[in-house]
Structures are given as structure tokens and as C-alpha cells.
PDB file of C-alpha atoms in Angstrom:
ATOM      1  CA  MET A  29      -6.658 -23.399  53.536  1.00  0.00           C
ATOM      2  CA  ASN A  30      -9.941 -23.351  51.833  1.00  0.00           C
ATOM      3  CA  LYS A  31     -11.186 -20.658  54.084  1.00  0.00           C
ATOM      4  CA  LEU A  32      -8.178 -18.458  53.354  1.00  0.00           C
ATOM      5  CA  PHE A  33      -8.691 -18.940  49.643  1.00  0.00           C
ATOM      6  CA  LYS A  34     -12.260 -17.930  49.837  1.00  0.00           C
ATOM      7  CA  TRP A  35     -11.410 -14.899  51.846  1.00  0.00           C
ATOM      8  CA  PHE A  36      -8.614 -13.798  49.256  1.00  0.00           C
ATOM      9  CA  PHE A  37     -10.936 -14.438  46.468  1.00  0.00           C
ATOM     10  CA  GLY A  38     -13.675 -12.297  48.140  1.00  0.00           C
ATOM     11  CA  PHE A  39     -11.054  -9.523  48.726  1.00  0.00           C
ATOM     12  CA  LEU A  40      -9.976  -9.611  44.969  1.00  0.00           C
ATOM     13  CA  LEU A  41     -13.638  -9.437  43.913  1.00  0.00           C
ATOM     14  CA  ILE A  42     -14.396  -6.437  46.221  1.00  0.00           C
ATOM     15  CA  VAL A  43     -11.389  -4.617  44.835  1.00  0.00           C
ATOM     16  CA  ALA A  44     -12.445  -5.349  41.218  1.00  0.00           C
ATOM     17  CA  ILE A  45     -16.099  -4.037  41.879  1.00  0.00           C
ATOM     18  CA  GLY A  46     -14.527  -0.909  43.600  1.00  0.00           C
ATOM     19  CA  LEU A  47     -12.191  -0.116  40.527  1.00  0.00           C
ATOM     20  CA  PHE A  48     -15.086  -0.716  38.109  1.00  0.00           C
ATOM     21  CA  CYS A  49     -17.367   1.685  40.048  1.00  0.00           C
ATOM     22  CA  TYR A  50     -14.665   4.275  40.423  1.00  0.00           C
ATOM     23  CA  SER A  51     -13.842   4.208  36.676  1.00  0.00           C
ATOM     24  CA  TYR A  52     -17.511   4.168  35.679  1.00  0.00           C
ATOM     25  CA  PHE A  53     -18.956   6.826  38.042  1.00  0.00           C
ATOM     26  CA  ILE A  54     -16.014   9.159  38.788  1.00  0.00           C
ATOM     27  CA  ASP A  55     -13.039   8.620  36.399  1.00  0.00           C
ATOM     28  CA  ASP A  56     -13.989   7.045  33.262  1.00  0.00           C
ATOM     29  CA  SER A  57     -10.599   6.937  31.768  1.00  0.00           C
ATOM     30  CA  LEU A  58      -9.967   3.302  32.462  1.00  0.00           C
ATOM     31  CA  LEU A  59     -12.991   2.325  30.111  1.00  0.00           C
ATOM     32  CA  VAL A  60     -12.729   5.249  27.453  1.00  0.00           C
ATOM     33  CA  PRO A  61      -9.691   5.395  25.109  1.00  0.00           C
ATOM     34  CA  ARG A  62      -7.624   8.461  25.571  1.00  0.00           C
ATOM     35  CA  LYS A  63      -8.432  11.424  23.129  1.00  0.00           C
ATOM     36  CA  SER A  64      -4.502  11.737  22.775  1.00  0.00           C
ATOM     37  CA  PRO A  65      -3.299   8.169  22.673  1.00  0.00           C
ATOM     38  CA  ILE A  66       0.455   7.455  23.648  1.00  0.00           C
ATOM     39  CA  ASP A  67       2.689   6.345  21.052  1.00  0.00           C
ATOM     40  CA  THR A  68       6.330   5.307  20.690  1.00  0.00           C
ATOM     41  CA  VAL A  69       8.514   5.822  17.540  1.00  0.00           C
ATOM     42  CA  THR A  70      11.854   3.995  17.207  1.00  0.00           C
ATOM     43  CA  LEU A  71      14.702   4.301  14.748  1.00  0.00           C
ATOM     44  CA  VAL A  72      17.191   1.574  14.779  1.00  0.00           C
ATOM     45  CA  GLU A  73      20.178   1.987  12.453  1.00  0.00           C
ATOM     46  CA  ASN A  74      23.347  -0.185  12.930  1.00  0.00           C
ATOM     47  CA  ASP A  75      24.207   0.187  16.601  1.00  0.00           C
ATOM     48  CA  LEU A  76      22.161   3.294  17.098  1.00  0.00           C
ATOM     49  CA  GLN A  77      18.622   3.293  18.671  1.00  0.00           C
ATOM     50  CA  LEU A  78      16.532   6.455  19.140  1.00  0.00           C
ATOM     51  CA  ASP A  79      13.109   6.374  20.903  1.00  0.00           C
ATOM     52  CA  VAL A  80      10.370   9.010  21.229  1.00  0.00           C
ATOM     53  CA  VAL A  81       7.484   8.487  23.643  1.00  0.00           C
ATOM     54  CA  TYR A  82       4.625  11.053  23.090  1.00  0.00           C
ATOM     55  CA  ASN A  83       0.870  11.526  23.134  1.00  0.00           C
ATOM     56  CA  ARG A  84      -0.808  12.415  19.922  1.00  0.00           C
ATOM     57  CA  PRO A  85      -3.631  14.965  19.955  1.00  0.00           C
ATOM     58  CA  SER A  86      -5.883  15.273  17.232  1.00  0.00           C
ATOM     59  CA  LYS A  87      -6.908  18.575  15.305  1.00  0.00           C
ATOM     60  CA  ARG A  88     -10.602  17.770  15.450  1.00  0.00           C
ATOM     61  CA  GLY A  89     -11.481  20.967  13.394  1.00  0.00           C
ATOM     62  CA  ARG A  90      -9.600  23.401  15.787  1.00  0.00           C
ATOM     63  CA  GLU A  91      -7.000  25.919  14.843  1.00  0.00           C
ATOM     64  CA  ILE A  92      -3.680  24.304  16.025  1.00  0.00           C
ATOM     65  CA  PHE A  93      -0.629  26.547  15.732  1.00  0.00           C
ATOM     66  CA  GLY A  94      -1.335  30.105  16.854  1.00  0.00           C
ATOM     67  CA  GLY A  95      -4.901  28.989  18.385  1.00  0.00           C
ATOM     68  CA  LEU A  96      -4.773  25.686  20.614  1.00  0.00           C
ATOM     69  CA  VAL A  97      -0.924  25.765  20.608  1.00  0.00           C
ATOM     70  CA  PRO A  98       0.006  29.519  20.990  1.00  0.00           C
ATOM     71  CA  TYR A  99       2.898  30.920  19.159  1.00  0.00           C
ATOM     72  CA  LYS A 100       5.996  32.093  21.248  1.00  0.00           C
ATOM     73  CA  GLU A 101       5.075  29.883  24.259  1.00  0.00           C
ATOM     74  CA  VAL A 102       6.586  26.717  25.448  1.00  0.00           C
ATOM     75  CA  TRP A 103       4.748  23.561  24.449  1.00  0.00           C
ATOM     76  CA  ARG A 104       5.086  20.203  25.750  1.00  0.00           C
ATOM     77  CA  THR A 105       5.305  18.818  22.231  1.00  0.00           C
ATOM     78  CA  GLY A 106       2.153  16.594  22.246  1.00  0.00           C
ATOM     79  CA  ALA A 107      -0.405  16.050  25.104  1.00  0.00           C
ATOM     80  CA  ASN A 108      -0.440  14.594  28.730  1.00  0.00           C
ATOM     81  CA  GLU A 109       2.797  13.274  29.810  1.00  0.00           C
ATOM     82  CA  ALA A 110       6.000  15.172  28.800  1.00  0.00           C
ATOM     83  CA  THR A 111       7.336  13.924  25.474  1.00  0.00           C
ATOM     84  CA  THR A 112      10.657  11.986  25.929  1.00  0.00           C
ATOM     85  CA  PHE A 113      13.698  11.488  23.489  1.00  0.00           C
ATOM     86  CA  LYS A 114      16.155   8.516  24.206  1.00  0.00           C
ATOM     87  CA  THR A 115      19.484   7.731  22.504  1.00  0.00           C
ATOM     88  CA  ASN A 116      21.767   4.987  23.306  1.00  0.00           C
ATOM     89  CA  LYS A 117      24.644   6.855  21.604  1.00  0.00           C
ATOM     90  CA  PRO A 118      26.057  10.466  21.663  1.00  0.00           C
ATOM     91  CA  LEU A 119      24.528  12.543  18.931  1.00  0.00           C
ATOM     92  CA  LYS A 120      25.316  15.875  17.171  1.00  0.00           C
ATOM     93  CA  ILE A 121      22.496  18.232  16.843  1.00  0.00           C
ATOM     94  CA  ASN A 122      23.215  21.678  15.435  1.00  0.00           C
ATOM     95  CA  ASN A 123      26.894  21.439  16.246  1.00  0.00           C
ATOM     96  CA  ASP A 124      25.979  20.781  19.865  1.00  0.00           C
ATOM     97  CA  SER A 125      26.755  17.440  21.468  1.00  0.00           C
ATOM     98  CA  LEU A 126      23.810  15.450  23.021  1.00  0.00           C
ATOM     99  CA  PRO A 127      25.232  12.625  25.277  1.00  0.00           C
ATOM    100  CA  ALA A 128      23.504   9.193  25.293  1.00  0.00           C
ATOM    101  CA  GLY A 129      20.597   9.189  27.798  1.00  0.00           C
ATOM    102  CA  LYS A 130      16.891  10.160  28.185  1.00  0.00           C
ATOM    103  CA  TYR A 131      15.621  13.626  27.710  1.00  0.00           C
ATOM    104  CA  THR A 132      12.261  15.692  27.667  1.00  0.00           C
ATOM    105  CA  LEU A 133      11.471  17.316  24.446  1.00  0.00           C
ATOM    106  CA  TRP A 134      10.109  20.816  24.424  1.00  0.00           C
ATOM    107  CA  THR A 135       9.187  23.335  21.520  1.00  0.00           C
ATOM    108  CA  ILE A 136       8.305  26.913  21.119  1.00  0.00           C
ATOM    109  CA  PRO A 137       6.297  26.948  17.720  1.00  0.00           C
ATOM    110  CA  ASN A 138       6.135  30.218  15.665  1.00  0.00           C
ATOM    111  CA  ASP A 139       4.974  30.794  12.149  1.00  0.00           C
ATOM    112  CA  SER A 140       8.347  30.647  10.577  1.00  0.00           C
ATOM    113  CA  THR A 141      10.656  28.810  13.114  1.00  0.00           C
ATOM    114  CA  TRP A 142      10.388  26.641  15.910  1.00  0.00           C
ATOM    115  CA  GLN A 143      12.617  26.485  18.951  1.00  0.00           C
ATOM    116  CA  ILE A 144      13.378  22.887  19.937  1.00  0.00           C
ATOM    117  CA  MET A 145      14.747  22.198  23.457  1.00  0.00           C
ATOM    118  CA  PHE A 146      16.311  19.009  24.770  1.00  0.00           C
ATOM    119  CA  ASN A 147      15.947  18.965  28.651  1.00  0.00           C
ATOM    120  CA  THR A 148      17.902  16.697  31.075  1.00  0.00           C
ATOM    121  CA  LYS A 149      15.142  16.612  33.659  1.00  0.00           C
ATOM    122  CA  GLN A 150      12.314  14.040  33.650  1.00  0.00           C
ATOM    123  CA  TYR A 151       8.875  15.422  34.181  1.00  0.00           C
ATOM    124  CA  ALA A 152       5.901  13.154  35.340  1.00  0.00           C
ATOM    125  CA  TRP A 153       3.545  15.367  33.381  1.00  0.00           C
ATOM    126  CA  GLY A 154       3.690  18.085  30.740  1.00  0.00           C
ATOM    127  CA  VAL A 155       1.920  20.811  32.381  1.00  0.00           C
ATOM    128  CA  ASP A 156       1.246  22.004  35.905  1.00  0.00           C
ATOM    129  CA  LYS A 157      -2.336  22.534  37.441  1.00  0.00           C
ATOM    130  CA  GLU A 158      -2.552  26.113  35.786  1.00  0.00           C
ATOM    131  CA  MET A 159      -1.810  24.195  32.476  1.00  0.00           C
ATOM    132  CA  LYS A 160       1.646  25.956  32.228  1.00  0.00           C
ATOM    133  CA  PRO A 161       4.545  23.819  30.794  1.00  0.00           C
ATOM    134  CA  MET A 162       6.626  22.251  33.672  1.00  0.00           C
ATOM    135  CA  ARG A 163       9.864  22.796  31.703  1.00  0.00           C
ATOM    136  CA  GLU A 164      12.679  24.235  33.772  1.00  0.00           C
ATOM    137  CA  PRO A 165      15.001  26.149  31.261  1.00  0.00           C
ATOM    138  CA  GLU A 166      18.005  25.621  33.327  1.00  0.00           C
ATOM    139  CA  PHE A 167      17.929  21.947  32.494  1.00  0.00           C
ATOM    140  CA  ASP A 168      18.009  22.503  28.807  1.00  0.00           C
ATOM    141  CA  ILE A 169      21.245  20.868  27.169  1.00  0.00           C
ATOM    142  CA  ILE A 170      20.635  21.794  23.568  1.00  0.00           C
ATOM    143  CA  SER A 171      18.254  24.608  22.196  1.00  0.00           C
ATOM    144  CA  LEU A 172      18.052  25.288  18.487  1.00  0.00           C
ATOM    145  CA  ALA A 173      15.812  26.939  15.966  1.00  0.00           C
ATOM    146  CA  VAL A 174      14.385  24.927  12.704  1.00  0.00           C
ATOM    147  CA  PRO A 175      12.442  26.435  10.029  1.00  0.00           C
ATOM    148  CA  VAL A 176       8.795  25.586   9.408  1.00  0.00           C
ATOM    149  CA  GLN A 177       7.697  23.747   6.327  1.00  0.00           C
ATOM    150  CA  HIS A 178       4.176  24.569   5.341  1.00  0.00           C
ATOM    151  CA  ILE A 179       2.667  21.437   3.846  1.00  0.00           C
ATOM    152  CA  ASN A 180      -0.577  20.978   1.539  1.00  0.00           C
ATOM    153  CA  LYS A 181      -1.918  17.984   3.375  1.00  0.00           C
ATOM    154  CA  THR A 182      -3.640  18.338   6.710  1.00  0.00           C
ATOM    155  CA  VAL A 183      -2.091  16.058   9.227  1.00  0.00           C
ATOM    156  CA  GLU A 184      -5.110  15.360  11.718  1.00  0.00           C
ATOM    157  CA  GLN A 185      -3.058  13.624  14.524  1.00  0.00           C
ATOM    158  CA  PHE A 186       0.214  15.029  15.830  1.00  0.00           C
ATOM    159  CA  THR A 187       2.812  12.793  14.376  1.00  0.00           C
ATOM    160  CA  ILE A 188       6.548  12.415  15.342  1.00  0.00           C
ATOM    161  CA  GLY A 189       8.742  10.323  13.354  1.00  0.00           C
ATOM    162  CA  PHE A 190      12.379   9.755  11.941  1.00  0.00           C
ATOM    163  CA  ASP A 191      13.408  10.352   8.286  1.00  0.00           C
ATOM    164  CA  ASN A 192      16.714   8.676   7.144  1.00  0.00           C
ATOM    165  CA  THR A 193      15.938   8.435   3.472  1.00  0.00           C
ATOM    166  CA  LEU A 194      18.876  10.578   2.250  1.00  0.00           C
ATOM    167  CA  ASP A 195      21.578   8.944   4.467  1.00  0.00           C
ATOM    168  CA  ALA A 196      20.953  11.783   7.043  1.00  0.00           C
ATOM    169  CA  ILE A 197      18.599  11.443  10.185  1.00  0.00           C
ATOM    170  CA  ALA A 198      16.006  13.922  10.909  1.00  0.00           C
ATOM    171  CA  LEU A 199      13.478  13.882  13.788  1.00  0.00           C
ATOM    172  CA  THR A 200      10.197  15.260  12.098  1.00  0.00           C
ATOM    173  CA  MET A 201       7.243  16.613  13.648  1.00  0.00           C
ATOM    174  CA  ALA A 202       4.031  17.282  11.864  1.00  0.00           C
ATOM    175  CA  TRP A 203       0.541  18.401  12.679  1.00  0.00           C
ATOM    176  CA  ASP A 204      -2.239  20.406  10.740  1.00  0.00           C
ATOM    177  CA  LYS A 205      -0.400  21.817   7.877  1.00  0.00           C
ATOM    178  CA  THR A 206       2.910  22.330   9.627  1.00  0.00           C
ATOM    179  CA  LYS A 207       6.061  20.300   9.582  1.00  0.00           C
ATOM    180  CA  ILE A 208       9.570  20.780  10.986  1.00  0.00           C
ATOM    181  CA  GLU A 209      12.699  18.496  10.875  1.00  0.00           C
ATOM    182  CA  VAL A 210      15.517  18.480  13.463  1.00  0.00           C
ATOM    183  CA  PRO A 211      18.727  17.412  11.816  1.00  0.00           C
ATOM    184  CA  ILE A 212      20.534  14.569  13.749  1.00  0.00           C
ATOM    185  CA  GLU A 213      24.135  13.323  13.259  1.00  0.00           C
ATOM    186  CA  THR A 214      26.106  10.541  14.865  1.00  0.00           C
ATOM    187  CA  PHE A 215      29.774  10.828  15.740  1.00  0.00           C
ATOM    188  CA  ASP A 216      31.511   8.376  13.281  1.00  0.00           C
TER     189      ASP A 216
END
């Protein structure tokens, strides 16, 4: 039994050293924090729960909309993995019904309006090897246009949130000097 324990401990030590060497010399993502950290935002109101999981890129002096994020092209709405939106109850968005479930969230930014798409397919990543969005439009369950709000304050890190201050729910997105709101209603 003692010999088996030593063998197992030695094996674990070799695996740990291998992982350390791999992360140090080849892929430093295990040791260095992500430039676009993952975040989760949740709204719980009565028996409704909404969750968004997304990655938060930073401005870092770059031109964002119309530059890093081109106008009139599909954006994964964040960085890295595809952004997900989850609801435990059916919702009404722009007079369309969104059943309870988990969706990927895609956008097409423009200067005056954004197109917002809730997609039923789950994607492991936001873009393919050619950096093209992985979204397949045939899986869009809702697509709506929302107006852009130009704000005075610069938002350094892309931020998604929920606003329910006026007895109405809005999914908000803000980055640089741009903010949008997606109105959300529950079926009462």
C-alpha cells in the first residue's frame, strides 16, 4: 500500500510540473489573468431570474464602435466565449415571446441603432478561426432594433446589466460612450 501511495504521489507531482511548464512556456493563460474577464450579472425579482454570462473587454485607448467592433457586422457581444442569456420564465421582448431557457446573445452595432438577436443555439466560442462570429441566423428566435444612447462618461470596460428602477426591466449594455437598453416584460 505504501508503494502504491508513493507511485500515485509521484504521478501527481509529474502532472503538476507538466501543467506548470506548459502554462509558463507555451500558454500563459493559466498564470496571467484574462484581458477580458468573465462576469455574470443576475436579476432576481419575485419568481423571475435572469442571468447573463459574458466576457468584459476593455477600451484601453482604442476606438470601439466603428473601429474594434465594426458597424453593420455581427458582434459576439463581448469577448471570448459567446455571451449567454438565461431566463427561468417566458418573457415578452418587443412584442415577441421568448420562452424560458438559455440563449446566446448577438448584436449588430450601428451609430444610431443596434440589432439584438437572441439565438437558440449554444456555441462554445464566439468566433471561428477566421475571427468570424459563429452565430447561425436560422437559430435566431427574436431579433429587434434598439436606439443607441450616446453618453458623456466613458465606460472603460464593456458592461452588461439590468435596470429595473422604473417598474420596468431593461437589459443594458454600455461601452465607451455608447449605451443601449433592451426592454423586457414578463407575462403577468
